[in-house]
mmCIF file of C-alpha atoms in Angstrom:
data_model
loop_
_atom_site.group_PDB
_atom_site.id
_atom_site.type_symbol
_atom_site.label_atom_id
_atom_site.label_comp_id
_atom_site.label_asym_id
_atom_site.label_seq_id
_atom_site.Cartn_x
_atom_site.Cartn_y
_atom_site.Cartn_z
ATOM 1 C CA UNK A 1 181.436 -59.501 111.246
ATOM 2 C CA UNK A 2 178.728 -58.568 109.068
ATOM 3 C CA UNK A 3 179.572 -59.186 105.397
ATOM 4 C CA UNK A 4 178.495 -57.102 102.077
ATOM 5 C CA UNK A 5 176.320 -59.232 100.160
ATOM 6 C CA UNK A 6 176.307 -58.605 96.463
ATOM 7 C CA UNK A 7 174.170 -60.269 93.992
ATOM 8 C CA UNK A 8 176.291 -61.455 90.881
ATOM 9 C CA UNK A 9 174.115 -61.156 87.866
ATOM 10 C CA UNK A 10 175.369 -64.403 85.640
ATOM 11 C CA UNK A 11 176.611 -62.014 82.851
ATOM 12 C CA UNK A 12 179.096 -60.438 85.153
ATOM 13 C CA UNK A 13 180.227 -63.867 86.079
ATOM 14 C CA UNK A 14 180.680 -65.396 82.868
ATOM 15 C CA UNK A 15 182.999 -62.377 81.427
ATOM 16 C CA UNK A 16 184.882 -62.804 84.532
ATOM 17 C CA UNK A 17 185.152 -66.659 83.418
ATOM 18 C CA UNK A 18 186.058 -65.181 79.486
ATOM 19 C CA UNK A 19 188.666 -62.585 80.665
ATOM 20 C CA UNK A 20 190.444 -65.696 82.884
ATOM 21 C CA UNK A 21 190.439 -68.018 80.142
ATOM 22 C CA UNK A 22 191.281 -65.371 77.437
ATOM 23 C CA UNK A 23 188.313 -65.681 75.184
ATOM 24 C CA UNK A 24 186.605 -62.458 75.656
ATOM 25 C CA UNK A 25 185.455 -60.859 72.425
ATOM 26 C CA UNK A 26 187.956 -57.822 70.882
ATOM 27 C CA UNK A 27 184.314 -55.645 71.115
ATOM 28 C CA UNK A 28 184.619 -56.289 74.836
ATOM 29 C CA UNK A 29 187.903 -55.914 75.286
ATOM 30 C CA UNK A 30 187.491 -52.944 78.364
ATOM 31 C CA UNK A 31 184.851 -54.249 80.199
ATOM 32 C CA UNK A 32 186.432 -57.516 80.598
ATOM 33 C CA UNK A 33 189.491 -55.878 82.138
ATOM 34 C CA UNK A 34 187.606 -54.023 83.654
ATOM 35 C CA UNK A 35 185.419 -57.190 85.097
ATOM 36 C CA UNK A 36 188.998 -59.301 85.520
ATOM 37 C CA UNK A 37 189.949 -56.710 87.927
ATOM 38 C CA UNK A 38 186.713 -56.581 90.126
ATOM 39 C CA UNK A 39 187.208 -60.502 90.237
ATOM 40 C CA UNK A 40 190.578 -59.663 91.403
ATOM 41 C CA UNK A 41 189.276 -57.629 94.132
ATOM 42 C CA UNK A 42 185.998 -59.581 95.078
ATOM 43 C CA UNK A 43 188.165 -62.840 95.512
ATOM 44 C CA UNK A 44 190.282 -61.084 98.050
ATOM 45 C CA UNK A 45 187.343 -59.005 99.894
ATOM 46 C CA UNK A 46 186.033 -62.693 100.078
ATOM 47 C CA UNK A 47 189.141 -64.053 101.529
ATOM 48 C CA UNK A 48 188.810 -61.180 103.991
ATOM 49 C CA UNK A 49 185.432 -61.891 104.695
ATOM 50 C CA UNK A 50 184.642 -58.664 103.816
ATOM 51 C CA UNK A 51 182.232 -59.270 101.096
ATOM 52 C CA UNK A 52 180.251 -62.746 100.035
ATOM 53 C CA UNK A 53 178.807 -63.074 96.298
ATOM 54 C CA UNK A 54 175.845 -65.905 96.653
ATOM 55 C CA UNK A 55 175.194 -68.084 94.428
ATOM 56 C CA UNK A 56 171.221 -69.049 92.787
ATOM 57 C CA UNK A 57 170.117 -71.651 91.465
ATOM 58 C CA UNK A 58 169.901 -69.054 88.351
ATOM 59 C CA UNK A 59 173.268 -69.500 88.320
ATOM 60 C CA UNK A 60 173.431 -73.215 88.302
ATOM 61 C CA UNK A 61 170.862 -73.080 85.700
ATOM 62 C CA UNK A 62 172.721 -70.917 83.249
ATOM 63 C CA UNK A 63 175.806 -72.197 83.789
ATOM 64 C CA UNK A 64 174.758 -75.972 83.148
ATOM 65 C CA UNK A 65 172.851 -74.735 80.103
ATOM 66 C CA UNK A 66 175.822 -73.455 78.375
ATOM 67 C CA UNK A 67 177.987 -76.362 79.132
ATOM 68 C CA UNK A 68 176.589 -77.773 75.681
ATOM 69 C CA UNK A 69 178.098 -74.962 73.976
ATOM 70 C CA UNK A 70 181.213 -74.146 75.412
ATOM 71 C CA UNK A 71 182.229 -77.269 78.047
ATOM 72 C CA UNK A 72 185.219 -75.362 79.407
ATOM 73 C CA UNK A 73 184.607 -72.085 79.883
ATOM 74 C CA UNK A 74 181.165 -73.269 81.582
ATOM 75 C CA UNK A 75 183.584 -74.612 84.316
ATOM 76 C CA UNK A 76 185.376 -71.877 84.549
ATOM 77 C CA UNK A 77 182.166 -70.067 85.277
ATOM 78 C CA UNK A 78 181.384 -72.817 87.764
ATOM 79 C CA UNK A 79 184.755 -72.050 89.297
ATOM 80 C CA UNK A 80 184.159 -68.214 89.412
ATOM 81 C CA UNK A 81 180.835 -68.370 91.514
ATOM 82 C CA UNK A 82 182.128 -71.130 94.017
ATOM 83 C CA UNK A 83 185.138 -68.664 94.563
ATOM 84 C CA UNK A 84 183.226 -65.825 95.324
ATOM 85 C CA UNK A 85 179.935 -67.195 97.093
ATOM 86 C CA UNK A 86 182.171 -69.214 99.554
ATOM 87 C CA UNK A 87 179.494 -72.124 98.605
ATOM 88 C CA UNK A 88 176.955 -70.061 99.958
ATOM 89 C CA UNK A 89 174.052 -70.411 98.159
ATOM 90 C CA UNK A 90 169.855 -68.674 98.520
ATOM 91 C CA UNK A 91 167.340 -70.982 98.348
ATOM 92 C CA UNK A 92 165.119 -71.383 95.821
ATOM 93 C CA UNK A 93 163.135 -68.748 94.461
ATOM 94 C CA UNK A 94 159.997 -70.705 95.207
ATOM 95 C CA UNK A 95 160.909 -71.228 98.798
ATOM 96 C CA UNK A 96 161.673 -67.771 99.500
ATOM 97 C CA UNK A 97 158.353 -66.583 97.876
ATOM 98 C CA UNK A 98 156.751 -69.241 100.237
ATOM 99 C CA UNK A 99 158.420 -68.658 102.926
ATOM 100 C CA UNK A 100 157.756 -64.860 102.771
ATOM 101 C CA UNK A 101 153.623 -65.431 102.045
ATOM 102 C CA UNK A 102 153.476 -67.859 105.033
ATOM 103 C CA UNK A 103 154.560 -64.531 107.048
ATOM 104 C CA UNK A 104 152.443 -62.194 105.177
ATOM 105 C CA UNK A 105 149.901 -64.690 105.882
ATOM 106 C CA UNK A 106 150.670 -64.787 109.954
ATOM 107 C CA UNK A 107 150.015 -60.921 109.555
ATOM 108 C CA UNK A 108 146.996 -61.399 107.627
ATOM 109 C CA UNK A 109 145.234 -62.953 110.492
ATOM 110 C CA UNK A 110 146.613 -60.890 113.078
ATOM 111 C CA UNK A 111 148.934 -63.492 114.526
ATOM 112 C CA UNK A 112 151.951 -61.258 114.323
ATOM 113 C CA UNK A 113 152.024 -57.809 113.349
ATOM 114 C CA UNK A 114 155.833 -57.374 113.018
ATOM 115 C CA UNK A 115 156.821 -56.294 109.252
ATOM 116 C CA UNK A 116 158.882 -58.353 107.275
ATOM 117 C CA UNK A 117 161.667 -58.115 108.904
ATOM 118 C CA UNK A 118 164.635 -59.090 105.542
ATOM 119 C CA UNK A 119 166.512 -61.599 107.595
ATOM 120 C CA UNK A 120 169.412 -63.900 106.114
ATOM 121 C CA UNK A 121 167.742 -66.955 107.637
ATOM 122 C CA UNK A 122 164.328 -66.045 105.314
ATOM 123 C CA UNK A 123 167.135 -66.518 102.356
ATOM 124 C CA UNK A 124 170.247 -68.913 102.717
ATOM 125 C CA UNK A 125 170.999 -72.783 103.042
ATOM 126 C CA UNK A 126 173.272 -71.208 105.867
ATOM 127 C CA UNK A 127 174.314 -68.252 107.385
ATOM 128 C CA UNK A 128 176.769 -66.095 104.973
ATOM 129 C CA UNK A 129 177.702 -63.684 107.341
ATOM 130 C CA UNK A 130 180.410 -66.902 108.761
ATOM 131 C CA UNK A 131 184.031 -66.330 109.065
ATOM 132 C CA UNK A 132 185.455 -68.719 106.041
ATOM 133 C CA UNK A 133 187.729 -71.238 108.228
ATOM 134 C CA UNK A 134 188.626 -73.466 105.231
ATOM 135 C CA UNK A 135 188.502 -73.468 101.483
ATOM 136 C CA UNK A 136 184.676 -74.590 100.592
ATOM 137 C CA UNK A 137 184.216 -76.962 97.247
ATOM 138 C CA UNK A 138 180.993 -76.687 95.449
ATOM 139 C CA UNK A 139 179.603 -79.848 93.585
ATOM 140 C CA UNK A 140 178.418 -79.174 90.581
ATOM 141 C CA UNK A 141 175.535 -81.605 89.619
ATOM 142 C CA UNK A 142 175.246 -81.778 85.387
ATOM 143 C CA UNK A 143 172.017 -81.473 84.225
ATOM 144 C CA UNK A 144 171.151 -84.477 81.331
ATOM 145 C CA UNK A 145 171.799 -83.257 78.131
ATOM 146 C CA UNK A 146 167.998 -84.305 77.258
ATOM 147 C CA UNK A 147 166.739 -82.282 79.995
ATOM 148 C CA UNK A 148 169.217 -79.310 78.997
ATOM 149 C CA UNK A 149 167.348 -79.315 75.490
ATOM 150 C CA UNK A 150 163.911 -79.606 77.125
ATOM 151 C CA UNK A 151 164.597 -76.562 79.036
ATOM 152 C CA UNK A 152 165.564 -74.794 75.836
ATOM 153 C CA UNK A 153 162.197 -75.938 73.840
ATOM 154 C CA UNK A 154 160.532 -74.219 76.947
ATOM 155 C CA UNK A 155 162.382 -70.649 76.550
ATOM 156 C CA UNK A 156 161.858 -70.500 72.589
ATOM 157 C CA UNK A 157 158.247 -71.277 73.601
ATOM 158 C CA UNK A 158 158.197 -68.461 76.072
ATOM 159 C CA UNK A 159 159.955 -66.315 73.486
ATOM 160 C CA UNK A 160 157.569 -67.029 70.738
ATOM 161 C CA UNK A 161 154.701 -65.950 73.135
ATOM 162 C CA UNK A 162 156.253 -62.988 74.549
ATOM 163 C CA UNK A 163 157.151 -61.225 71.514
ATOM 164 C CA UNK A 164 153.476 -61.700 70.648
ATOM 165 C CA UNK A 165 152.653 -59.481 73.030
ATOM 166 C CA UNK A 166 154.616 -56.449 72.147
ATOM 167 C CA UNK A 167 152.066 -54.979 69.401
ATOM 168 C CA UNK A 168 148.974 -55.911 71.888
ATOM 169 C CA UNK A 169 150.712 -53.820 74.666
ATOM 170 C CA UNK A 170 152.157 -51.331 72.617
ATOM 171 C CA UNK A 171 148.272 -51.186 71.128
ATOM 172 C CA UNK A 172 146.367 -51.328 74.789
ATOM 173 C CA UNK A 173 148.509 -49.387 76.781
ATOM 174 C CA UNK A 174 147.215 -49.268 80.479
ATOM 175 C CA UNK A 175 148.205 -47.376 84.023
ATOM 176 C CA UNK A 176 150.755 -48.993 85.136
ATOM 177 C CA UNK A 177 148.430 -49.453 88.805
ATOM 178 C CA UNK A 178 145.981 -51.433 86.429
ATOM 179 C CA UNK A 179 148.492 -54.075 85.086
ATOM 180 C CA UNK A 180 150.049 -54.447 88.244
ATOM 181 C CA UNK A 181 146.821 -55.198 89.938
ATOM 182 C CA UNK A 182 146.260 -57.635 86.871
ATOM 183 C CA UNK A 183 150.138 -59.365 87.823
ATOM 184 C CA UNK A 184 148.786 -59.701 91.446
ATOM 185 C CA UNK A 185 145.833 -61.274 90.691
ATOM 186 C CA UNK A 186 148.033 -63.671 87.537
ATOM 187 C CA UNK A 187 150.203 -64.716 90.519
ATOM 188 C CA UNK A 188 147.295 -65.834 92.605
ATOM 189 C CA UNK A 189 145.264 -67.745 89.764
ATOM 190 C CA UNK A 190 148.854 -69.380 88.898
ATOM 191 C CA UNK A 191 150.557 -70.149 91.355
ATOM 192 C CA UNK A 192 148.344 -70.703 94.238
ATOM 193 C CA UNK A 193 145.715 -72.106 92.253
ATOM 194 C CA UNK A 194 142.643 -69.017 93.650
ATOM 195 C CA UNK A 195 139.905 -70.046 91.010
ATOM 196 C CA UNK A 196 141.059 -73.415 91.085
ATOM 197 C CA UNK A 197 139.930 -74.524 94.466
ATOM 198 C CA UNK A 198 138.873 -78.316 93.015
ATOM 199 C CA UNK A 199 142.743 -79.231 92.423
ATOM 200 C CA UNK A 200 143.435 -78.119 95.896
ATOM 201 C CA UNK A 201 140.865 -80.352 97.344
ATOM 202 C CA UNK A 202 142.409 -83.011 95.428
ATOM 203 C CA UNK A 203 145.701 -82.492 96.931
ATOM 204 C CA UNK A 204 144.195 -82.910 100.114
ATOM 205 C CA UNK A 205 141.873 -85.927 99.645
ATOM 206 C CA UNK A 206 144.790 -87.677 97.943
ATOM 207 C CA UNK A 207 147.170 -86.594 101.525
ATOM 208 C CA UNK A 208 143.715 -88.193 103.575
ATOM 209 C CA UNK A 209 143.645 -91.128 101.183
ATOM 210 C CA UNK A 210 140.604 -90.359 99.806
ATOM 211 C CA UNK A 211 142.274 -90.083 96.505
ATOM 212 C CA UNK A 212 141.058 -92.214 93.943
ATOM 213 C CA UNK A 213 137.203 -91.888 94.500
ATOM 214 C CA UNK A 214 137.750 -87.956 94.132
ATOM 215 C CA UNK A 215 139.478 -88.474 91.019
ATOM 216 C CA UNK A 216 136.653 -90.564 89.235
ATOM 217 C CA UNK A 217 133.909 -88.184 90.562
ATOM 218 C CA UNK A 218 136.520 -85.111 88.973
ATOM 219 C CA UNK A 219 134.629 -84.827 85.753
ATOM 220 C CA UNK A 220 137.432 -82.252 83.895
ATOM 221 C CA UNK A 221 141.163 -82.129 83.917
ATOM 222 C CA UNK A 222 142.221 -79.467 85.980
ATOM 223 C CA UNK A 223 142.777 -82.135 88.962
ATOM 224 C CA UNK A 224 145.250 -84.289 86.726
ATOM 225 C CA UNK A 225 147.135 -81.231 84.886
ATOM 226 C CA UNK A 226 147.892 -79.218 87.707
ATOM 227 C CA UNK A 227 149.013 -82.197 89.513
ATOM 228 C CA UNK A 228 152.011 -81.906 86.873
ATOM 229 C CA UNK A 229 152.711 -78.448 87.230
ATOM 230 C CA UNK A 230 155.872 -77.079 89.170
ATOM 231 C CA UNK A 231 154.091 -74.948 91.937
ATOM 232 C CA UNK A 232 151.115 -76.647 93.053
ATOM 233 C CA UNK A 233 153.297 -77.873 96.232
ATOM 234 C CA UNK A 234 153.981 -74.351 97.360
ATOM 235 C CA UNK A 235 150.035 -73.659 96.934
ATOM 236 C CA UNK A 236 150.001 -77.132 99.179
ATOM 237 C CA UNK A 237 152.029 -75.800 101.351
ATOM 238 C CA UNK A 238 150.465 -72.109 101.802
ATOM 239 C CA UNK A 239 147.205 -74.279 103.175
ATOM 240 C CA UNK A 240 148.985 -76.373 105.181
ATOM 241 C CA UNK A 241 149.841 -73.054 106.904
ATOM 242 C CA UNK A 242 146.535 -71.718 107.203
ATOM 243 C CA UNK A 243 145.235 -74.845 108.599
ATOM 244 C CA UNK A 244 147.739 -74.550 111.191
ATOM 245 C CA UNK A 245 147.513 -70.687 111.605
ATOM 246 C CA UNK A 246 143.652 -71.342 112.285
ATOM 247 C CA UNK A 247 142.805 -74.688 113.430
ATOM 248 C CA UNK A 248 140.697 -76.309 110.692
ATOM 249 C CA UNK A 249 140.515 -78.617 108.605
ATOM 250 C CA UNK A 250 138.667 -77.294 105.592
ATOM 251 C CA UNK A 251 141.237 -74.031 104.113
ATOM 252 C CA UNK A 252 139.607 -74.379 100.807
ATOM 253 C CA UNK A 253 136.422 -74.061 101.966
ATOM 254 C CA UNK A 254 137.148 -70.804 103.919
ATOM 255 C CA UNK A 255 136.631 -67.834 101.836
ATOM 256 C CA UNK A 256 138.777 -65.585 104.593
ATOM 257 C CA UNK A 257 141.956 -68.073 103.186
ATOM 258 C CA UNK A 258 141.083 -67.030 99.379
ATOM 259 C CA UNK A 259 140.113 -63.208 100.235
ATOM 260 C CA UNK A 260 144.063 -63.210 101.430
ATOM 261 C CA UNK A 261 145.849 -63.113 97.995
ATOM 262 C CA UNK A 262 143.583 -59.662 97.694
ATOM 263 C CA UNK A 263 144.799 -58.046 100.903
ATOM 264 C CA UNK A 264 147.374 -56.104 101.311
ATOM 265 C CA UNK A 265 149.679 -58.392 103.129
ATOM 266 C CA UNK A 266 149.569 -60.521 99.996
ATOM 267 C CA UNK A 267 150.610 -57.645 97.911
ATOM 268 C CA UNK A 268 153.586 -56.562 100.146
ATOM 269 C CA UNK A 269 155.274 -59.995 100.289
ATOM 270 C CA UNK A 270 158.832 -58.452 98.878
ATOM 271 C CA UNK A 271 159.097 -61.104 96.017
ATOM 272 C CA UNK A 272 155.543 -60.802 94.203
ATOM 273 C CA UNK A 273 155.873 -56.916 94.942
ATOM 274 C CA UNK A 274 158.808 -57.081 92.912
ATOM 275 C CA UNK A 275 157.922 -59.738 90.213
ATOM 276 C CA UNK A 276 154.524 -57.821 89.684
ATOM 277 C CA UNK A 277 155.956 -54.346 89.709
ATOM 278 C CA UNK A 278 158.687 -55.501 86.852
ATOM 279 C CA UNK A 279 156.402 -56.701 84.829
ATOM 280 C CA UNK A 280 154.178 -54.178 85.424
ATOM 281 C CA UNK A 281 156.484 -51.656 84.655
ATOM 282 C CA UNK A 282 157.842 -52.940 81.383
ATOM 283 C CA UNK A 283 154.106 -53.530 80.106
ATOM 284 C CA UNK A 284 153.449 -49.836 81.128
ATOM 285 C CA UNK A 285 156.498 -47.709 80.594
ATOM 286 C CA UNK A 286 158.181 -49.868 77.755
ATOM 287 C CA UNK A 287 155.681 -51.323 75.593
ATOM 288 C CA UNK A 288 157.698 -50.980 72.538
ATOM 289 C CA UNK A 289 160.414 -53.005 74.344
ATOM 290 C CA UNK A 290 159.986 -57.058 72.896
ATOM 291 C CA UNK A 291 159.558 -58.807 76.046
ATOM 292 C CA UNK A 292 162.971 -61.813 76.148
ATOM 293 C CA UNK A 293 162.275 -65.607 76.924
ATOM 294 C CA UNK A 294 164.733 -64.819 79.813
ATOM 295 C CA UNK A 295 162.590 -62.262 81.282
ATOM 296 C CA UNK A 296 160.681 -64.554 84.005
ATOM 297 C CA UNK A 297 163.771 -65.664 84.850
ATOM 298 C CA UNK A 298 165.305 -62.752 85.392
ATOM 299 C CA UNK A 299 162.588 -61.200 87.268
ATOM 300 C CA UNK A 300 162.509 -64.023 89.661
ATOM 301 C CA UNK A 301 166.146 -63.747 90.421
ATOM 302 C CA UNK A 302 165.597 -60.688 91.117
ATOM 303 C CA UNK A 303 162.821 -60.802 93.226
ATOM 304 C CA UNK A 304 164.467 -63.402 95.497
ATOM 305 C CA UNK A 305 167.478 -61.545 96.064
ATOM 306 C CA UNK A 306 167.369 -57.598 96.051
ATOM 307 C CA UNK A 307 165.444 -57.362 99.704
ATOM 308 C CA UNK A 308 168.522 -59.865 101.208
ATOM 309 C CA UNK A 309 171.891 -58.083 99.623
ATOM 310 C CA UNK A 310 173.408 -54.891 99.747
ATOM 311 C CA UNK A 311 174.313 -54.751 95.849
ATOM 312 C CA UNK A 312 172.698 -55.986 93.066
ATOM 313 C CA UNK A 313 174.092 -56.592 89.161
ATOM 314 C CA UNK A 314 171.726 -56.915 86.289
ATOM 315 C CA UNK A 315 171.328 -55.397 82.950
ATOM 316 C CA UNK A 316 170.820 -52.102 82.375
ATOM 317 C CA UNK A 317 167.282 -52.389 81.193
ATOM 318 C CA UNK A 318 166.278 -54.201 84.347
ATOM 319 C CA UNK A 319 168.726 -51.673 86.748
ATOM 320 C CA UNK A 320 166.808 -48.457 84.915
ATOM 321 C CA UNK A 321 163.642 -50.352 85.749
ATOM 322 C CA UNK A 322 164.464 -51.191 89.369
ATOM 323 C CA UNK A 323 165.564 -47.176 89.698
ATOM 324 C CA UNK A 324 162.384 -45.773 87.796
ATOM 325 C CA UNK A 325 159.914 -47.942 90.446
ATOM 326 C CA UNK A 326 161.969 -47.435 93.145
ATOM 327 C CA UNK A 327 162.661 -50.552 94.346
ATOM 328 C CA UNK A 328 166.519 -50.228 95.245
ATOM 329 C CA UNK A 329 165.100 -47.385 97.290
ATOM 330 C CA UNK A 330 162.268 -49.373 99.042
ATOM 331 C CA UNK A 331 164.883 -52.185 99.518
ATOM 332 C CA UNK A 332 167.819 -50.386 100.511
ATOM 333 C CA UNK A 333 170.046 -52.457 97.547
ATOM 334 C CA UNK A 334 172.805 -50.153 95.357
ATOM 335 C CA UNK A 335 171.793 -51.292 91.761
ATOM 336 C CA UNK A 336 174.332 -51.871 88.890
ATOM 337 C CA UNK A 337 174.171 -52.492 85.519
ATOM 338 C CA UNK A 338 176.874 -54.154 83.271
ATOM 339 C CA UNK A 339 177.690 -50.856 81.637
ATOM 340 C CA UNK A 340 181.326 -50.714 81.701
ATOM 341 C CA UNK A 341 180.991 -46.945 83.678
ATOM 342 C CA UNK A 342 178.887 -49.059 86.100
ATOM 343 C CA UNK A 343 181.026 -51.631 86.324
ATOM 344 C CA UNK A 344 183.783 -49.154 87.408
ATOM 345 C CA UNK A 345 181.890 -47.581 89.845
ATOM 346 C CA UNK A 346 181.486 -50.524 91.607
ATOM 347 C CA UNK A 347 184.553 -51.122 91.073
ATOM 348 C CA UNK A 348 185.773 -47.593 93.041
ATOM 349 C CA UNK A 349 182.723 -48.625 95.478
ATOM 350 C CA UNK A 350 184.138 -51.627 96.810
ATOM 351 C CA UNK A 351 187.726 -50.590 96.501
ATOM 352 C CA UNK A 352 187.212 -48.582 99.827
ATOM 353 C CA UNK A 353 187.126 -52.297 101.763
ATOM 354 C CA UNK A 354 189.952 -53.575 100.380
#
């Protein structure tokens, strides 16, 4: 039987987590009732099989980040997702993103013309749609305190730089078809490396073992810094599929490989449509908004998710976004924020499966 899929934005979990071990702030009183009981019903629609809640590495990520602060209730958390994702869990964001340009890129040189077709398999470790035959246990894997505070440094970095951007946009503001062509083309020069064809070629002479004598004759530093950065293997990888799509040797030499992350098959891979559009969208239509640190973050969680479940929760700036670009339409995905009336109308929502 086909399951419901909802996306459990971490803030929903974590006030289920503070309404089970009792320390949910008097201010928030009602909506953690009102969250208590849709963990009440989501852990039985689970047990039903009715409904799955996945987990993310998102949520690993928060939830090991606040074990510093609160130890406990970050279990408890821990113990709230594992309940109602059945230890189901996406992949990565990277992988999906990868996994749905290698497509885009079949379709880019006509290989297959299908659309993307959404499937679970494009998504999951393993299928979530299974019957649950026995209770599932989750290991949770600590992050090292030192790495913990690392990760921190990197967000108050990110949130230094992003408020600096809110008088520039609110300043320069552009059509929102402008920026968006200008997140397209960020996603391409960062993350698959398109003006920086030398570090590819020195991923692949170091993979032929001609390594070392490329590296002396590389004169500047993009070779050894982007060798450190955390998506140069999914730009690896994205040529290893070329080169197999077209039988050669030589993908950064081919100018038909770097014209694809201009076509539109590049732009309609579901996650950088939706990472680019969000951005996008608050740089257009909400420059006086102060970009967060957790804004990447959240964007990518998004992107990854919302074309694979049936119901997504976020906060309500990101839900009015989604709605105003029309993405839960283009997906198909019922969006909801963490507004207690939205809360409750998922609430009445799911109630009909119980």
């Amino acid at each position: 039987m086909k399951k419901q899929l909802i996306y459990l934005d971490q803030s929903y979990v974590s006030t289920m987590a503070k309404q089970l071990a009792g320390q949910v702030r008097p201010g928030q009183a009602e909506l953690g009732k009102t969250l208590g009981e849709l963990h009440s019903l989501l852990a039985r629609l689970v047990a039903k099989n009715k409904v799955l809640c996945p987990r993310s590495s998102v949520h690993d990520q928060e939830t090991d980040l606040f074990r510093q602060a609160n130890d406990v209730l970050s279990e408890r958390i821990h113990d709230v997702i594992t309940e109602l994702s059945d230890g189901k869990k996406f992949l990565s964001y990277g992988d999906i993103a990868l996994q749905q340009a290698i497509r885009a890129l079949g379709r880019y040189l006509d290989l297959q013309v299908e659309p993307e077709d959404l499937q679970w398999q494009h998504a999951f470790y393993d299928n979530p749609h299974l019957a649950i035959r026995s209770p599932r246990i989750y290991v949770r894997m600590p992050w090292a305190d030192a790495f913990a505070e690392d990760d921190q440094k990197r967000k108050d970095r990110i949130q230094d730089f992003r408020a600096s951007l809110k008088e520039t946009r609110a300043a320069n503001p552009l059509p929102f078809k402008d920026v968006l062509e200008g997140q397209f083309l960020g996603v391409a020069k960062h993350r698959y490396g398109l003006p920086i064809q030398q570090y590819l070629r020195t991923l692949l002479a170091i993979e032929t073992g001609a390594g070392p004598r490329l590296l002396e004759d590389a004169s500047d530093l993009d070779a050894l810094d982007y060798l450190n950065m955390v998506t140069p293997p999914l730009a690896m990888r994205l040529v290893q599929a070329y080169a197999r799509f077209t039988n050669t040797n030589s993908p950064v030499g081919d100018e038909r490989f770097w014209r694809f992350f201009s076509s539109p098959e590049f732009r309609s891979v579901p996650y950088y449509n939706i990472f680019c559009s969000m951005e996008a969208g608050f740089i257009s239509y909400k420059p006086e908004r102060k970009p967060r640190p957790s804004d990447p973050y959240d964007f990518a969680a998004l992107a990854s998710v919302l074309p694979y479940v049936d119901v997504m929760t976020t906060d309500s700036a990101i839900k009015d976004m989604v709605v105003q670009l029309g993405l839960d339409v283009r997906y198909g995905v019922k969006v909801f924020s963490a507004r207690k009336a939205d809360v409750e109308a998922l609430l009445k929502r799911l109630s009909g499966l119980d």
